[in-house]
mmCIF file of C-alpha atoms in Angstrom:
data_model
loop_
_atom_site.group_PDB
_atom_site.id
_atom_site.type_symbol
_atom_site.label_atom_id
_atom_site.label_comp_id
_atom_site.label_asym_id
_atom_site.label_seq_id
_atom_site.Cartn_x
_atom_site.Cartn_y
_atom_site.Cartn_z
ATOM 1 C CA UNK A 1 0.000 0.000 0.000
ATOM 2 C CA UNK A 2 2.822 2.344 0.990
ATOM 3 C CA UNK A 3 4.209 2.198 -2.639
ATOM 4 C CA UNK A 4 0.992 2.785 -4.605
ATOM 5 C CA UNK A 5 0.605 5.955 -1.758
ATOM 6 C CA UNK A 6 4.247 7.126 -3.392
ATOM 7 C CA UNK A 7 2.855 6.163 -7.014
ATOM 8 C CA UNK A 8 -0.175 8.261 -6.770
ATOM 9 C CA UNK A 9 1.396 11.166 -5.024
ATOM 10 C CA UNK A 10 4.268 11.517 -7.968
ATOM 11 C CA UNK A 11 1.302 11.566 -10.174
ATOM 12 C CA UNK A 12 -1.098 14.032 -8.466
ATOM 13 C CA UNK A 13 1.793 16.126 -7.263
ATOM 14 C CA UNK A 14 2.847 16.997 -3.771
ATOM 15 C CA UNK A 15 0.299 18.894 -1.659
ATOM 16 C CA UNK A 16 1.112 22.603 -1.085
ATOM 17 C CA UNK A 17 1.815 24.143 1.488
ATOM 18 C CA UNK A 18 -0.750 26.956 3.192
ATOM 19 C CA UNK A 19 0.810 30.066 2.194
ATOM 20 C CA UNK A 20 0.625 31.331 6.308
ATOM 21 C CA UNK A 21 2.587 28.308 7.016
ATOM 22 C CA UNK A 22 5.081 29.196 4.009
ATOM 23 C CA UNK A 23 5.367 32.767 5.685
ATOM 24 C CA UNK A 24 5.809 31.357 8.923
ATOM 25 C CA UNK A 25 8.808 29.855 7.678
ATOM 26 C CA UNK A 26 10.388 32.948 6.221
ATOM 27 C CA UNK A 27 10.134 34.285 9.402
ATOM 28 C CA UNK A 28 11.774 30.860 11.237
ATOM 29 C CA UNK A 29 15.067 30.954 8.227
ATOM 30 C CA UNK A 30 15.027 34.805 8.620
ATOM 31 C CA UNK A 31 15.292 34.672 12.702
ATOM 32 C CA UNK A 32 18.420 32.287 12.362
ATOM 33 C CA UNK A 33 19.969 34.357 9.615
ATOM 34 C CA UNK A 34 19.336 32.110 7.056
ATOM 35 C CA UNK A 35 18.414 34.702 4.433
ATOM 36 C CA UNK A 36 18.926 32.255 0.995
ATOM 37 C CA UNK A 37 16.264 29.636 2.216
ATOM 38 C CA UNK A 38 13.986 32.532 3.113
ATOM 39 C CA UNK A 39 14.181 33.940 -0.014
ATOM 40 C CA UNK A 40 13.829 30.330 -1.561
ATOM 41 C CA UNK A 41 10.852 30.100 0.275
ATOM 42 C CA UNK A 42 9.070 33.355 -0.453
ATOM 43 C CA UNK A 43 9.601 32.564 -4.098
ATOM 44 C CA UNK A 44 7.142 29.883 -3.994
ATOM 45 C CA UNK A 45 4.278 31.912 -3.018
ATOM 46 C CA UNK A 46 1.655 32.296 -5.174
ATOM 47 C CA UNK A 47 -0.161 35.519 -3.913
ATOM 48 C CA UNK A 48 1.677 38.562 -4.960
ATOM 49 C CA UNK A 49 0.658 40.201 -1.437
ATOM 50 C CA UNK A 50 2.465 37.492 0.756
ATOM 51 C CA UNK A 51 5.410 37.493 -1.827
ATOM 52 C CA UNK A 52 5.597 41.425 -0.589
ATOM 53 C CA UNK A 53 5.129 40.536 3.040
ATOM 54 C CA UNK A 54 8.277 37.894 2.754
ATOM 55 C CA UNK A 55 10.386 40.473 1.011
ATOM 56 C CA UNK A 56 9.538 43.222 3.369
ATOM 57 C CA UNK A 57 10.221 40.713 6.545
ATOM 58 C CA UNK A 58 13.611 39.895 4.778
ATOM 59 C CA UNK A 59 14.605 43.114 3.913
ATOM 60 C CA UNK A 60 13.726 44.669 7.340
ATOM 61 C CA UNK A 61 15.947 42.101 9.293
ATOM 62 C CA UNK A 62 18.897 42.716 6.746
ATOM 63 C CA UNK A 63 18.209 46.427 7.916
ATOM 64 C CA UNK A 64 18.158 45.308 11.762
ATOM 65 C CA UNK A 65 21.294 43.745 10.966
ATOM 66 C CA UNK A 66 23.388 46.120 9.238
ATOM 67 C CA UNK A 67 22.302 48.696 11.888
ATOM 68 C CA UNK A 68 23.880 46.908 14.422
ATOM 69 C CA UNK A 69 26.771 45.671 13.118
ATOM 70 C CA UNK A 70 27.554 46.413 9.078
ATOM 71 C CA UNK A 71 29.937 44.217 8.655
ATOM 72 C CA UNK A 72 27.545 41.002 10.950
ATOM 73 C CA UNK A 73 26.514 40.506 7.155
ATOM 74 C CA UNK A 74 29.209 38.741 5.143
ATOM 75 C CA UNK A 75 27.134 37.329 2.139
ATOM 76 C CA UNK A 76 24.480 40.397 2.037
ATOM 77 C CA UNK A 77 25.740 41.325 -1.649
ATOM 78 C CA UNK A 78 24.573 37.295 -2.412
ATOM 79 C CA UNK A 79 21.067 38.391 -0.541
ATOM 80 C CA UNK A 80 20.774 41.537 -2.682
ATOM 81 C CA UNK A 81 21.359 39.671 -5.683
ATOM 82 C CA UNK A 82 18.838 36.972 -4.794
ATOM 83 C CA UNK A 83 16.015 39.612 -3.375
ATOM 84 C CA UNK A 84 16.080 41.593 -6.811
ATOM 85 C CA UNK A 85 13.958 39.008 -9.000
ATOM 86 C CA UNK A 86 11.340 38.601 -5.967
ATOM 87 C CA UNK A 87 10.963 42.465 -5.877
ATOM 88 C CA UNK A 88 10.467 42.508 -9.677
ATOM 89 C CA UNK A 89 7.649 40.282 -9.501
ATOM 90 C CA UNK A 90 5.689 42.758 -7.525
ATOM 91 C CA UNK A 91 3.600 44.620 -9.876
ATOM 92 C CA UNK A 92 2.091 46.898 -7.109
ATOM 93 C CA UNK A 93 3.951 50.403 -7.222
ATOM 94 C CA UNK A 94 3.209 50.815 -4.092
ATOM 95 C CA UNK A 95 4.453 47.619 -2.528
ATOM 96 C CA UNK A 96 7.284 47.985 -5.058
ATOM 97 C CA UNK A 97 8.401 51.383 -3.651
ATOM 98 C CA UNK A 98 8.890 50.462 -0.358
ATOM 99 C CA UNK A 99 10.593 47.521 -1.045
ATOM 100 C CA UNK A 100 13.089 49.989 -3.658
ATOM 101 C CA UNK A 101 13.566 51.990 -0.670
ATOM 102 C CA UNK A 102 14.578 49.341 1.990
ATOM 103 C CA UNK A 103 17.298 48.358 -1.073
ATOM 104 C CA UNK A 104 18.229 51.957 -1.204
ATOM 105 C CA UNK A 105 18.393 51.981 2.297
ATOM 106 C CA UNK A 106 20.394 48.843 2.419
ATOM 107 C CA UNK A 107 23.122 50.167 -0.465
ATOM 108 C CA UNK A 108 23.498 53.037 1.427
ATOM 109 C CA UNK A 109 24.840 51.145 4.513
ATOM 110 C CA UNK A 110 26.856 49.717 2.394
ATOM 111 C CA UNK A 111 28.732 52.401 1.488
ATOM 112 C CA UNK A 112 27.554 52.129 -2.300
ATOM 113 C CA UNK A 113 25.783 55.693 -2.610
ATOM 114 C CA UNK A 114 25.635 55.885 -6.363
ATOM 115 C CA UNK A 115 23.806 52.798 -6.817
ATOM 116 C CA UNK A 116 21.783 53.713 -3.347
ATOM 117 C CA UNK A 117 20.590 57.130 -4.881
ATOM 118 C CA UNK A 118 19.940 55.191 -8.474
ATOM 119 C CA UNK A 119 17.639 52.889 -6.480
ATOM 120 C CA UNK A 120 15.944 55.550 -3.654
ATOM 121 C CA UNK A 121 14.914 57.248 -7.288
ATOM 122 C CA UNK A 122 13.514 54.454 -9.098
ATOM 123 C CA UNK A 123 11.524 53.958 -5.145
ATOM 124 C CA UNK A 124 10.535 57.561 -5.577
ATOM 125 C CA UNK A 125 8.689 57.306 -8.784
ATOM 126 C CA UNK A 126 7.043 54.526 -8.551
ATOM 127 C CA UNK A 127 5.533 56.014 -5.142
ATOM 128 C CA UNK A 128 5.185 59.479 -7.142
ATOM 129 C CA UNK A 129 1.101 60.080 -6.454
ATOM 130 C CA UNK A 130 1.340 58.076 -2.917
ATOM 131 C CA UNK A 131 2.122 61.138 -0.421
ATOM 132 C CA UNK A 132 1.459 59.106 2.493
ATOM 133 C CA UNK A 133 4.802 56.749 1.116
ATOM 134 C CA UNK A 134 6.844 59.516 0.166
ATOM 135 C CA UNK A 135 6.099 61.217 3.452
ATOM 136 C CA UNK A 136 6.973 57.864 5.098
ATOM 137 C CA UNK A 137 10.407 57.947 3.439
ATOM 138 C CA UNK A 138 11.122 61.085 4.170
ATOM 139 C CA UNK A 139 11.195 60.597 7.408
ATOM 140 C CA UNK A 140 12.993 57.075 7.508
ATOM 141 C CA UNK A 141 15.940 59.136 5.703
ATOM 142 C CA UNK A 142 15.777 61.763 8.147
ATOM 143 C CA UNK A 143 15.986 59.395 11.113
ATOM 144 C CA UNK A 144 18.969 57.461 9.668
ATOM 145 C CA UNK A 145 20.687 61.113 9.203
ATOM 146 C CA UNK A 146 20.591 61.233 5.219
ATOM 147 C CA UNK A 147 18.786 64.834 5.163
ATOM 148 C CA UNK A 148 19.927 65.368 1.538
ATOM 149 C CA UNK A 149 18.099 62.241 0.126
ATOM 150 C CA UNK A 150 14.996 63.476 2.266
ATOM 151 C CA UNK A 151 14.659 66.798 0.021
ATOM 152 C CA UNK A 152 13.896 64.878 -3.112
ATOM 153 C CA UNK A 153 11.174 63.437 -1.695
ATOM 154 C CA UNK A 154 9.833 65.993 -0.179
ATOM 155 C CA UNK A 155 9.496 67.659 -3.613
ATOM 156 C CA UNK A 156 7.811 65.167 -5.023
ATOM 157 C CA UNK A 157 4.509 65.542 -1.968
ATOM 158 C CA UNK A 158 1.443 67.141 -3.466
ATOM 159 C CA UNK A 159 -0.803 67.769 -0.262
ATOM 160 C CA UNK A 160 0.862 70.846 1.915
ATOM 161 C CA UNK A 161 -0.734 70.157 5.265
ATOM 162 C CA UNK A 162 0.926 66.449 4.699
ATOM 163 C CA UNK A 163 3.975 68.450 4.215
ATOM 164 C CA UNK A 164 3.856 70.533 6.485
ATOM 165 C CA UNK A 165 3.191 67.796 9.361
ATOM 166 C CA UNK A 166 6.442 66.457 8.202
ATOM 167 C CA UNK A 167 8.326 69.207 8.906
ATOM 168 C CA UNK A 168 7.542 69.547 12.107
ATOM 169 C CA UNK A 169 8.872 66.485 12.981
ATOM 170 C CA UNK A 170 11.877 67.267 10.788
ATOM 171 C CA UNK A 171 12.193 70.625 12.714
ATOM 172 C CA UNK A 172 12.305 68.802 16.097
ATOM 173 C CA UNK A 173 14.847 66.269 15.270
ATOM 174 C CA UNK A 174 16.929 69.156 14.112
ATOM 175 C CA UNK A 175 16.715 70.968 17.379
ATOM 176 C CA UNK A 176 17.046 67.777 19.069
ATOM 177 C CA UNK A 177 20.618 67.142 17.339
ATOM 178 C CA UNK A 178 21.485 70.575 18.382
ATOM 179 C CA UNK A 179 21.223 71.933 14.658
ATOM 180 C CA UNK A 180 19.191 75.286 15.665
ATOM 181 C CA UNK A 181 19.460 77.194 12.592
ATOM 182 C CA UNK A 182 18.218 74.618 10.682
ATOM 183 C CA UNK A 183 15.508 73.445 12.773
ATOM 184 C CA UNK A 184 14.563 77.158 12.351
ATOM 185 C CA UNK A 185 14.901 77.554 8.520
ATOM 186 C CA UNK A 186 12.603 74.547 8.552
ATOM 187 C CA UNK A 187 10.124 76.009 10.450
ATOM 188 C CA UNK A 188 9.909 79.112 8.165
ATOM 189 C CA UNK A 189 9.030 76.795 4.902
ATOM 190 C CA UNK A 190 5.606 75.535 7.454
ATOM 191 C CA UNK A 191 2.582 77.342 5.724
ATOM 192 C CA UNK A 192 -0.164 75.906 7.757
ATOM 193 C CA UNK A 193 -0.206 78.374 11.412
ATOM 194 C CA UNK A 194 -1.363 74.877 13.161
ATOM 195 C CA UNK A 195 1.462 73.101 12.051
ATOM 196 C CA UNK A 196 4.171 76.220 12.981
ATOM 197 C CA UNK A 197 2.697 76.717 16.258
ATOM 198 C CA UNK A 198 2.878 72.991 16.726
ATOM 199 C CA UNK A 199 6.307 73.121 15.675
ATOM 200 C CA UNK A 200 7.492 75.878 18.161
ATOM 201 C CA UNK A 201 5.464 74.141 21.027
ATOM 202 C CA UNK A 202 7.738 71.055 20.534
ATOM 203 C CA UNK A 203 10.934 72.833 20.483
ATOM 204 C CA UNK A 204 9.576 74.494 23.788
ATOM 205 C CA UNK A 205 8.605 71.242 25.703
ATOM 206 C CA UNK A 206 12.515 70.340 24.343
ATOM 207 C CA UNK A 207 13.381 73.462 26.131
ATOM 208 C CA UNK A 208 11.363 73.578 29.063
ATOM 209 C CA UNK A 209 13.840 70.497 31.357
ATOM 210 C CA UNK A 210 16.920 72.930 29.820
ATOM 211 C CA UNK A 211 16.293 76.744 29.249
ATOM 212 C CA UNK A 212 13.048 78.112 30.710
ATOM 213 C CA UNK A 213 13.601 81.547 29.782
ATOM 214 C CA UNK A 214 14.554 80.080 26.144
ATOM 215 C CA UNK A 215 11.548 77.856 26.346
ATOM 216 C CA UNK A 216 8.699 80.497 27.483
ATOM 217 C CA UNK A 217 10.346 82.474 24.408
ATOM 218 C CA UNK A 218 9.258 80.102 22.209
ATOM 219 C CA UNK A 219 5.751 79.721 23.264
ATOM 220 C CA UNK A 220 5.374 83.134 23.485
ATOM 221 C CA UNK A 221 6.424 82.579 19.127
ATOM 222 C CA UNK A 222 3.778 79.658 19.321
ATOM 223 C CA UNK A 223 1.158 81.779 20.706
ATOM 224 C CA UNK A 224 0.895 84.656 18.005
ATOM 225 C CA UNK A 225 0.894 81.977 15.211
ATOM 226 C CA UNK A 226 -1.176 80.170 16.781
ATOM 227 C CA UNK A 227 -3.969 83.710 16.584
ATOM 228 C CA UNK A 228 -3.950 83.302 13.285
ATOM 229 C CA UNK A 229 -5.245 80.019 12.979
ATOM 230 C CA UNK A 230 -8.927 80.349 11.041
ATOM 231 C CA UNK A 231 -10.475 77.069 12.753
ATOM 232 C CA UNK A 232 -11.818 78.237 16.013
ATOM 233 C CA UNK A 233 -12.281 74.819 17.765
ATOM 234 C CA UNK A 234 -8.314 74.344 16.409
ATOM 235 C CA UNK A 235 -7.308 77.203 17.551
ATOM 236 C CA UNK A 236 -8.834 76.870 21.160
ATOM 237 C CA UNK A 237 -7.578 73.613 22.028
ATOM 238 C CA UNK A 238 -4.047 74.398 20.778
ATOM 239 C CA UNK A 239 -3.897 77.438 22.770
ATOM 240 C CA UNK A 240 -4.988 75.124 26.037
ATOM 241 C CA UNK A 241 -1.663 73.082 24.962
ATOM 242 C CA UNK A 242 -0.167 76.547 24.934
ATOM 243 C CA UNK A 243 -0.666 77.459 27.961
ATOM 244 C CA UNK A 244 -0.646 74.817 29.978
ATOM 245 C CA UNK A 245 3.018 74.000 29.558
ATOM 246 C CA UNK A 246 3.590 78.034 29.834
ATOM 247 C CA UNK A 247 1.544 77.755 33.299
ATOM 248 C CA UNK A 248 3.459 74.840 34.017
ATOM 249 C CA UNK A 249 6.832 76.613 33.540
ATOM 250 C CA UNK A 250 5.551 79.574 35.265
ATOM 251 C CA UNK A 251 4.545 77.142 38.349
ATOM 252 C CA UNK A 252 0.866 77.896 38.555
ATOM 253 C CA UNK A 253 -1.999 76.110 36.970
ATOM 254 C CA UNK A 254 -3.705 77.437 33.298
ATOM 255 C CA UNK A 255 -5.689 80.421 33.598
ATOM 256 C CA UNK A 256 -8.691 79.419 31.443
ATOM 257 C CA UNK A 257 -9.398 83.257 31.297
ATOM 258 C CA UNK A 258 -6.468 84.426 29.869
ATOM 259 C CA UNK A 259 -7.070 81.290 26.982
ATOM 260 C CA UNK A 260 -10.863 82.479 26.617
ATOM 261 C CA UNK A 261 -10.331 86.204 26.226
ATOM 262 C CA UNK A 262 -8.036 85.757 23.901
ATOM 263 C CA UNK A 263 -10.391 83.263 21.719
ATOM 264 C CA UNK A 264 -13.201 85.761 22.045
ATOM 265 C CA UNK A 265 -11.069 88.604 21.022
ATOM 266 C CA UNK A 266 -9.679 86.870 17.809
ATOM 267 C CA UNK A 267 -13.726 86.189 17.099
ATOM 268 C CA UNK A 268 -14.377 89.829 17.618
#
C-alpha cells in the first residue's frame, strides 16, 4: 500500500503548502539568519501580497542587521542579488516602492551611494502620487541622518498640510541634534499656522527640562501663530496646549481666562 501511496502522489503532485505556514517559515530561516532559504521560500508563493510581506520581513531584518553591526553581514551582496527578481515580480507600485527603498536603504549602509541614490529614485517614482509613502520615506531618511536624500522626496509631496506635518517632525529632530538654525529655517518653509505653532510648542517642551527663559520664548512665538489660525475649535484647544506647559513653567496652573479672552477677542 505504501508504494501505490508514493505512485499516486508523484502523479497528483505533492500537496502545497498553506501560504501562512510558508510565511511562517520565512520568518523561522530569517530569525536564524538564514536569508537564501527565506528567499527560496518566499519565491514559492503564489499571492503577490504574501510574496511582498516575505520580502519586506527579509529586507527589514537585513536592515536590523546592518544597523547593528555592518559588517555582521558577510554574504548580504549574495542576498541583494537573490532579493532583486522577488521584488520585480511585484507589480504593485506601491508595494514595489517600499521595497526599492529598503534596497536603497540597504546600499546606502553599504557604502555604495551611487547605486543607493539610483535605487531611492527608481523607489521615488514609482511612489510618485502616494504622499502618504513619500512622506513615510522622508522621514525614515531623516531618522537614519541622510537629510539630503529626504529633500527629493519631499518635492515630489502634493498635499501641503501632509507636508507641512512632516516638517515639524523634521524641525524637532533638528533641534534635538542641536542643529538650531536649521531646525529654524525649517520652520519658516511651514505654511499651515497649526502646524508652525505645533512646531514651536515642541521645540519648547525640548526646552522647558533645559532653558526656561529660552523655552517660554518660544511659546510666546507659538502663541501669536497660533492667533492666526482660522479654525476656532483648532485654535482653542491648541492654545490650552499653549498654555498649559507656559503655566506649568511659570509654576501655577492654566488660567482658562487668559485662553478664553483671547479666543473671544480673535472672534471679535
Amino acid at each position: 500500500m505504501g508504494r501505490l501511496d508514493e505512485f499516486f502522489k508523484a502523479l497528483g503532485g505533492e500537496k502545497k503548502r498553506p501560504e501562512l505556514e510558508v510565511l511562517e517559515s520565512v520568518e523561522d530561516y530569517v530569525a536564524v539568519g538564514d536569508f537564501g532559504r527565506a528567499i527560496e521560500a518566499a519565491n514559492s508563493l503564489e499571492s503577490e501580497r504574501n510574496r511582498f510581506l516575505a520580502a519586506r520581513i527579509i529586507l527589514r531584518e537585513v536592515l536590523k542587521r546592518l544597523e547593528k553591526d555592518s559588517e555582521e553581514l558577510t554574504d548580504v551582496r549574495e542576498i541583494f542579488q537573490e532579493i532583486v527578481p522577488l521584488i520585480n515580480s511585484i507589480t504593485n507600485p506601491r508595494h514595489r516602492a517600499l521595497l526599492t527603498f529598503d534596497l536603497a536603504l540597504i546600499l546606502y549602509y553599504l557604502g555604495d551611494e551611487f547605486k543607493g541614490d539610483l535605487t531611492l529614485k527608481t523607489a521615488l517614482n514609482l511612489a510618485k502620487g502616494y504622499d502618504d509613502i513619500l512622506l513615510d520615506m522622508v522621514r525614515e531618511l531623516v531618522r537614519r541622518g541622510l537629510l539630503e536624500k529626504a529633500s527629493g522626496a519631499l518635492k515630489m509631496v502634493r498635499d501641503r498640510d501632509k507636508l507641512d506635518s512632516v516638517l515639524v517632525t523634521i524641525a524637532e529632530i533638528f533641534y534635538r541634534m542641536g542643529d538650531v538654525e536649521r531646525a529654524k529655517n525649517v520652520i519658516r518653509h511651514i505654511k499651515n499656522p497649526f502646524h508652525k505653532s505645533m512646531a514651536l510648542y515642541y521645540l519648547a517642551l525640548i526646552e522647558s527640562s533645559r532653558d526656561r527663559d529660552t523655552a517660554l520664548t518660544l511659546l510666546q512665538a507659538a502663541v501669536k501663530v497660533a492667533e492666526k489660525i482660522e479654525n476656532p475649535d483648532a485654535r482653542f484647544e491648541l492654545m490650552l496646549k499653549l498654555y498649559d506647559l507656559k503655566n506649568s513653567l511659570e509654576g501655577h496652573s492654566v488660567s482658562l481666562v487668559d485662553v478664553l479672552t483671547r479666543r473671544e477677542s480673535h472672534q471679535e
